[in-house]
Amino acid sequence: MYKIIKSFLLLLFLSNISLYGKITTPNDVYSQVSLISDELHSILGHYNIKHNDLNLKVDNKVIANLKPRNVWQKSYAIMIKINILRNTHNLPTIEPVNMSPVLNLNPDLVYEQTQRILTELRIFKFRMDIPQEKYKTKKFTNMKPLDVYNGLNYISASLDILNKGGLTPSFVFAENMRVYDDITLILEFLEIEDTTIPKFKNVNATPHDTFNTALAILEKIKYLQINVGMDYVDFNGFKKEKITSSDVFILTQMILSEIQTLKAYLGLPEITQAAIQYKTKTPTEVDQLMSWNLRKLNLIKTLYKVK
């Protein structure tokens, strides 16, 4: 009888392993981030582009209680920058992969994104006839989602150097339109009348002004998350003295990552649509749209639907 029970427990254990598969940790993901860095360095070297590796890592390091969803969104932003790289070299762009809203994003999905980034960089090297090298996968310990994010942030900054510039206001505007659409969707679901209109453009608006508005949006989202008992992120660690359009772009991505939790809580399955391409948008227009998004979001007092 004991042997039968033991065999049954062993089969149950093995079935659970096959059912759930390998558990991905931040250590596993960071090892792939390291490979991405190696691939990117080889591309930079091929084009004789030099940069201060240490300063780049320090200048682009943030401190915050980030979640896997924020890291995933950072990987999405990197795919956008890879598309810019492809476009610069007359290669067709590939739409970045997006996903349904979830409350707690599985780290496996971040690992999947690293594989997409690696594949895209290797395809680019093949198309540009850049020698392919086989890099050794390094092992890491005690890594956290924040470490993975900062590793990807360094890669993102390196891509800016490769692309000879950060994200333009047109790219930032496009991502803010995705925020606009998500907030509109939530307002419609909660049956809240949207009485907002865009304010007059502030012709003196700077990226710093827009960045502060983005922080206010994240604070409002945090309030709504706390109100219903959700995990939240404090983004004050993203504050810095000198703000560029690229910094506003980064914070816009964080807004998108956090707003997915609101959609998931409400049971909204709609995937945030890919950005529409704009070419002539200005910092003033980005600021106007960001401010409008804040006013729309402020109409929501709670995620509990009032009957």
Short mmCIF file of C-alpha atoms in Angstrom, two decimals:
data_model
loop_
_atom_site.label_atom_id
_atom_site.label_comp_id
_atom_site.label_asym_id
_atom_site.label_seq_id
_atom_site.Cartn_x
_atom_site.Cartn_y
_atom_site.Cartn_z
CA MET A 1 0.00 0.00 0.00
CA TYR A 2 2.86 2.38 0.91
CA LYS A 3 4.52 1.76 -2.47
CA ILE A 4 1.27 2.50 -4.29
CA ILE A 5 0.81 5.80 -2.44
CA LYS A 6 4.47 6.71 -3.04
CA SER A 7 4.12 5.99 -6.76
CA PHE A 8 0.92 8.03 -6.92
CA LEU A 9 2.58 11.02 -5.24
CA LEU A 10 5.55 10.76 -7.60
CA LEU A 11 3.26 10.73 -10.64
CA LEU A 12 1.35 13.70 -9.23
CA PHE A 13 4.60 15.60 -8.74
CA LEU A 14 5.80 14.82 -12.26
CA SER A 15 2.44 15.80 -13.75
CA ASN A 16 2.61 19.15 -11.97
CA ILE A 17 6.09 19.76 -13.42
CA SER A 18 4.85 19.04 -16.94
CA LEU A 19 1.75 21.14 -16.38
CA TYR A 20 3.45 24.28 -15.14
CA GLY A 21 6.86 23.91 -16.80
CA LYS A 22 10.01 25.74 -15.78
CA ILE A 23 9.68 28.65 -13.38
CA THR A 24 11.41 31.71 -14.84
CA THR A 25 13.24 33.96 -12.38
CA PRO A 26 14.71 37.47 -12.74
CA ASN A 27 18.12 35.72 -12.82
CA ASP A 28 17.08 33.86 -15.99
CA VAL A 29 15.75 37.02 -17.60
CA TYR A 30 18.84 39.05 -16.69
CA SER A 31 21.07 36.45 -18.34
CA GLN A 32 19.17 37.13 -21.58
CA VAL A 33 19.45 40.88 -21.07
CA SER A 34 23.22 40.37 -20.85
CA LEU A 35 23.15 38.53 -24.19
CA ILE A 36 21.16 41.38 -25.74
CA SER A 37 23.82 43.79 -24.50
CA ASP A 38 26.53 41.68 -26.15
CA GLU A 39 24.66 41.64 -29.46
CA LEU A 40 24.10 45.39 -29.33
CA HIS A 41 27.75 46.07 -28.53
CA SER A 42 28.78 44.10 -31.62
CA ILE A 43 26.47 46.24 -33.78
CA LEU A 44 27.82 49.46 -32.25
CA GLY A 45 31.34 48.21 -32.87
CA HIS A 46 30.55 47.35 -36.47
CA TYR A 47 29.51 50.96 -37.11
CA ASN A 48 32.48 52.32 -35.10
CA ILE A 49 30.15 53.98 -32.61
CA LYS A 50 31.84 54.58 -29.28
CA HIS A 51 30.11 55.37 -26.00
CA ASN A 52 31.01 55.45 -22.34
CA ASP A 53 29.56 52.17 -21.12
CA LEU A 54 29.85 52.93 -17.40
CA ASN A 55 28.36 56.43 -17.59
CA LEU A 56 25.50 55.17 -19.73
CA LYS A 57 24.61 52.57 -17.10
CA VAL A 58 24.80 55.06 -14.23
CA ASP A 59 22.88 57.82 -16.03
CA ASN A 60 20.03 55.47 -16.92
CA LYS A 61 19.59 53.74 -13.57
CA VAL A 62 16.36 54.17 -11.64
CA ILE A 63 15.34 53.10 -8.13
CA ALA A 64 11.71 52.04 -7.69
CA ASN A 65 9.62 49.07 -6.56
CA LEU A 66 9.02 47.99 -10.13
CA LYS A 67 6.89 45.00 -11.13
CA PRO A 68 7.32 42.56 -14.04
CA ARG A 69 4.65 44.54 -15.95
CA ASN A 70 6.91 47.60 -15.96
CA VAL A 71 9.84 45.53 -17.21
CA TRP A 72 7.66 44.02 -19.95
CA GLN A 73 6.61 47.51 -21.06
CA LYS A 74 10.26 48.56 -21.22
CA SER A 75 10.92 45.65 -23.56
CA TYR A 76 8.01 46.84 -25.71
CA ALA A 77 9.66 50.27 -25.96
CA ILE A 78 12.90 48.60 -27.04
CA MET A 79 11.06 46.86 -29.86
CA ILE A 80 9.85 50.27 -31.04
CA LYS A 81 13.46 51.48 -31.12
CA ILE A 82 14.52 48.39 -33.07
CA ASN A 83 11.86 49.32 -35.62
CA ILE A 84 13.44 52.77 -35.89
CA LEU A 85 16.77 51.05 -36.52
CA ARG A 86 15.23 48.85 -39.20
CA ASN A 87 13.54 51.81 -40.85
CA THR A 88 16.81 53.78 -40.90
CA HIS A 89 18.40 50.93 -42.84
CA ASN A 90 15.47 50.56 -45.25
CA LEU A 91 14.09 47.39 -43.68
CA PRO A 92 10.33 46.97 -43.17
CA THR A 93 9.09 47.54 -39.63
CA ILE A 94 7.63 44.70 -37.57
CA GLU A 95 4.70 45.48 -35.27
CA PRO A 96 5.71 44.94 -31.60
CA VAL A 97 3.87 42.12 -29.86
CA ASN A 98 1.19 43.30 -27.41
CA MET A 99 -0.91 41.38 -24.90
CA SER A 100 -4.20 41.27 -23.01
CA PRO A 101 -4.45 43.18 -19.71
CA VAL A 102 -3.46 41.19 -16.60
CA LEU A 103 -3.32 42.10 -12.92
CA ASN A 104 -0.03 40.36 -12.23
CA LEU A 105 2.19 39.77 -15.21
CA ASN A 106 4.09 36.46 -15.26
CA PRO A 107 7.90 36.94 -15.52
CA ASP A 108 7.86 34.25 -18.22
CA LEU A 109 6.35 36.86 -20.53
CA VAL A 110 9.32 39.17 -19.94
CA TYR A 111 11.66 36.30 -20.83
CA GLU A 112 9.70 35.78 -24.04
CA GLN A 113 10.22 39.44 -24.91
CA THR A 114 13.99 39.10 -24.47
CA GLN A 115 13.92 36.29 -27.04
CA ARG A 116 12.09 38.52 -29.49
CA ILE A 117 14.62 41.31 -28.98
CA LEU A 118 17.53 38.89 -29.45
CA THR A 119 15.96 37.50 -32.60
CA GLU A 120 15.35 40.96 -34.08
CA LEU A 121 18.95 42.07 -33.41
CA ARG A 122 20.33 38.88 -34.96
CA ILE A 123 18.07 39.32 -37.99
CA PHE A 124 19.33 42.89 -38.33
CA LYS A 125 22.93 41.67 -38.19
CA PHE A 126 22.18 39.08 -40.85
CA ARG A 127 20.55 41.63 -43.15
CA MET A 128 23.40 44.11 -42.67
CA ASP A 129 26.05 41.39 -43.12
CA ILE A 130 27.43 41.95 -39.62
CA PRO A 131 29.43 38.94 -38.38
CA GLN A 132 27.40 36.70 -36.08
CA GLU A 133 29.18 35.70 -32.90
CA LYS A 134 28.13 33.09 -30.37
CA TYR A 135 28.08 34.71 -26.95
CA LYS A 136 28.20 32.67 -23.78
CA THR A 137 25.15 32.86 -21.52
CA LYS A 138 26.21 34.18 -18.13
CA LYS A 139 24.63 33.15 -14.84
CA PHE A 140 23.41 35.67 -12.29
CA THR A 141 22.03 35.47 -8.75
CA ASN A 142 19.84 37.63 -6.52
CA MET A 143 18.44 39.65 -9.43
CA LYS A 144 15.16 41.50 -9.03
CA PRO A 145 12.72 43.00 -11.58
CA LEU A 146 14.38 46.38 -10.98
CA ASP A 147 17.77 44.95 -12.04
CA VAL A 148 16.21 43.61 -15.23
CA TYR A 149 14.55 46.96 -15.88
CA ASN A 150 17.81 48.86 -15.42
CA GLY A 151 19.56 46.42 -17.72
CA LEU A 152 16.93 47.03 -20.38
CA ASN A 153 17.11 50.77 -19.71
CA TYR A 154 20.81 50.66 -20.54
CA ILE A 155 20.04 48.75 -23.75
CA SER A 156 17.38 51.30 -24.63
CA ALA A 157 19.86 54.16 -24.16
CA SER A 158 22.42 52.30 -26.28
CA LEU A 159 19.84 51.99 -29.06
CA ASP A 160 19.35 55.77 -28.89
CA ILE A 161 23.06 56.15 -29.62
CA LEU A 162 22.85 53.63 -32.45
CA ASN A 163 19.81 55.46 -33.84
CA LYS A 164 21.64 58.80 -33.45
CA GLY A 165 18.96 60.28 -31.24
CA GLY A 166 16.19 59.55 -28.78
CA LEU A 167 12.48 59.40 -29.40
CA THR A 168 10.97 62.39 -31.18
CA PRO A 169 7.81 64.18 -29.97
CA SER A 170 5.88 62.40 -32.73
CA PHE A 171 6.66 59.00 -31.17
CA VAL A 172 5.73 60.30 -27.71
CA PHE A 173 2.46 61.71 -29.04
CA ALA A 174 1.61 58.37 -30.65
CA GLU A 175 2.08 56.50 -27.38
CA ASN A 176 -0.02 59.07 -25.53
CA MET A 177 -2.83 58.45 -27.99
CA ARG A 178 -2.76 54.84 -26.82
CA VAL A 179 -3.19 56.12 -23.24
CA TYR A 180 -6.06 58.32 -24.43
CA ASP A 181 -7.82 55.33 -26.00
CA ASP A 182 -7.40 53.19 -22.87
CA ILE A 183 -8.78 55.89 -20.57
CA THR A 184 -11.71 56.44 -22.96
CA LEU A 185 -12.43 52.70 -22.85
CA ILE A 186 -12.48 52.70 -19.04
CA LEU A 187 -14.74 55.77 -18.89
CA GLU A 188 -17.19 54.13 -21.25
CA PHE A 189 -17.22 50.91 -19.21
CA LEU A 190 -17.80 52.80 -15.96
CA GLU A 191 -20.52 54.84 -17.71
CA ILE A 192 -18.80 58.10 -16.82
CA GLU A 193 -19.65 60.98 -19.12
CA ASP A 194 -16.52 62.50 -20.59
CA THR A 195 -16.99 66.25 -20.22
CA THR A 196 -13.36 67.13 -20.86
CA ILE A 197 -11.97 69.01 -23.82
CA PRO A 198 -8.35 69.77 -24.74
CA LYS A 199 -7.09 73.02 -23.29
CA PHE A 200 -5.35 75.63 -25.39
CA LYS A 201 -1.81 74.69 -26.32
CA ASN A 202 0.90 75.98 -24.01
CA VAL A 203 3.46 77.17 -26.54
CA ASN A 204 6.02 77.51 -23.75
CA ALA A 205 5.57 73.93 -22.53
CA THR A 206 8.80 71.98 -21.99
CA PRO A 207 9.39 68.22 -21.71
CA HIS A 208 9.84 68.85 -17.98
CA ASP A 209 6.26 70.18 -17.76
CA THR A 210 4.92 67.18 -19.64
CA PHE A 211 6.99 64.81 -17.51
CA ASN A 212 5.43 66.24 -14.34
CA THR A 213 1.95 65.80 -15.80
CA ALA A 214 2.83 62.17 -16.55
CA LEU A 215 3.87 61.72 -12.91
CA ALA A 216 0.49 63.15 -11.86
CA ILE A 217 -1.24 60.56 -14.07
CA LEU A 218 0.74 57.78 -12.41
CA GLU A 219 -0.18 59.16 -8.97
CA LYS A 220 -3.87 59.09 -9.95
CA ILE A 221 -3.55 55.51 -11.17
CA LYS A 222 -1.83 54.60 -7.89
CA TYR A 223 -4.73 56.14 -5.96
CA LEU A 224 -7.22 54.02 -7.92
CA GLN A 225 -5.10 50.89 -7.39
CA ILE A 226 -4.86 51.46 -3.63
CA ASN A 227 -8.59 52.14 -3.49
CA VAL A 228 -9.34 48.57 -4.60
CA GLY A 229 -6.39 46.86 -2.88
CA MET A 230 -4.09 46.41 -5.86
CA ASP A 231 -0.30 46.39 -5.83
CA TYR A 232 1.09 49.73 -6.90
CA VAL A 233 4.40 51.28 -7.94
CA ASP A 234 5.96 54.52 -6.71
CA PHE A 235 7.56 56.24 -9.71
CA ASN A 236 9.26 59.07 -7.84
CA GLY A 237 12.57 57.32 -8.51
CA PHE A 238 12.19 58.29 -12.17
CA LYS A 239 12.54 61.99 -11.38
CA LYS A 240 15.63 63.72 -12.77
CA GLU A 241 16.91 67.22 -13.43
CA LYS A 242 17.23 67.25 -17.21
CA ILE A 243 14.15 65.94 -19.03
CA THR A 244 14.01 65.07 -22.74
CA SER A 245 11.30 63.74 -25.05
CA SER A 246 12.77 60.27 -24.48
CA ASP A 247 12.16 60.62 -20.72
CA VAL A 248 8.54 61.55 -21.39
CA PHE A 249 8.31 58.53 -23.69
CA ILE A 250 9.59 56.26 -20.90
CA LEU A 251 7.04 57.59 -18.41
CA THR A 252 4.28 57.20 -21.01
CA GLN A 253 5.22 53.53 -21.28
CA MET A 254 4.96 53.21 -17.50
CA ILE A 255 1.48 54.78 -17.66
CA LEU A 256 0.50 52.16 -20.23
CA SER A 257 1.86 49.37 -18.02
CA GLU A 258 -0.08 50.58 -14.98
CA ILE A 259 -3.32 51.29 -16.80
CA GLN A 260 -3.43 47.64 -17.88
CA THR A 261 -4.04 46.69 -14.24
CA LEU A 262 -7.11 48.94 -14.17
CA LYS A 263 -8.45 47.29 -17.31
CA ALA A 264 -7.73 43.82 -15.91
CA TYR A 265 -9.47 44.64 -12.62
CA LEU A 266 -12.56 45.77 -14.53
CA GLY A 267 -12.47 42.65 -16.70
CA LEU A 268 -11.78 44.55 -19.90
CA PRO A 269 -10.02 42.15 -22.31
CA GLU A 270 -9.26 44.72 -25.01
CA ILE A 271 -5.60 44.85 -26.01
CA THR A 272 -4.21 48.36 -26.29
CA GLN A 273 -3.95 49.01 -29.99
CA ALA A 274 -0.61 49.67 -31.66
CA ALA A 275 0.40 53.29 -32.11
CA ILE A 276 -0.54 55.22 -35.23
CA GLN A 277 2.44 56.85 -36.90
CA TYR A 278 2.75 60.63 -36.69
CA LYS A 279 5.52 62.72 -38.25
CA THR A 280 5.15 66.38 -37.35
CA LYS A 281 4.05 66.51 -33.71
CA THR A 282 5.66 69.05 -31.38
CA PRO A 283 6.43 69.08 -27.62
CA THR A 284 3.53 71.54 -27.25
CA GLU A 285 1.09 69.03 -28.77
CA VAL A 286 2.45 66.24 -26.59
CA ASP A 287 1.95 68.42 -23.50
CA GLN A 288 -1.60 69.28 -24.55
CA LEU A 289 -2.52 65.60 -25.00
CA MET A 290 -0.84 64.52 -21.75
CA SER A 291 -2.78 67.21 -19.85
CA TRP A 292 -6.01 66.09 -21.50
CA ASN A 293 -5.34 62.48 -20.45
CA LEU A 294 -4.91 63.63 -16.84
CA ARG A 295 -8.22 65.49 -16.89
CA LYS A 296 -9.99 62.47 -18.37
CA LEU A 297 -8.49 60.16 -15.74
CA ASN A 298 -9.47 62.52 -12.92
CA LEU A 299 -13.13 61.92 -13.83
CA ILE A 300 -12.71 58.44 -12.32
CA LYS A 301 -13.21 58.56 -8.55
CA THR A 302 -13.19 54.80 -8.02
CA LEU A 303 -13.07 51.59 -10.08
CA TYR A 304 -16.24 50.39 -8.42
CA LYS A 305 -18.98 50.72 -10.99
CA VAL A 306 -21.78 52.93 -9.67
CA LYS A 307 -25.21 51.59 -10.64
#
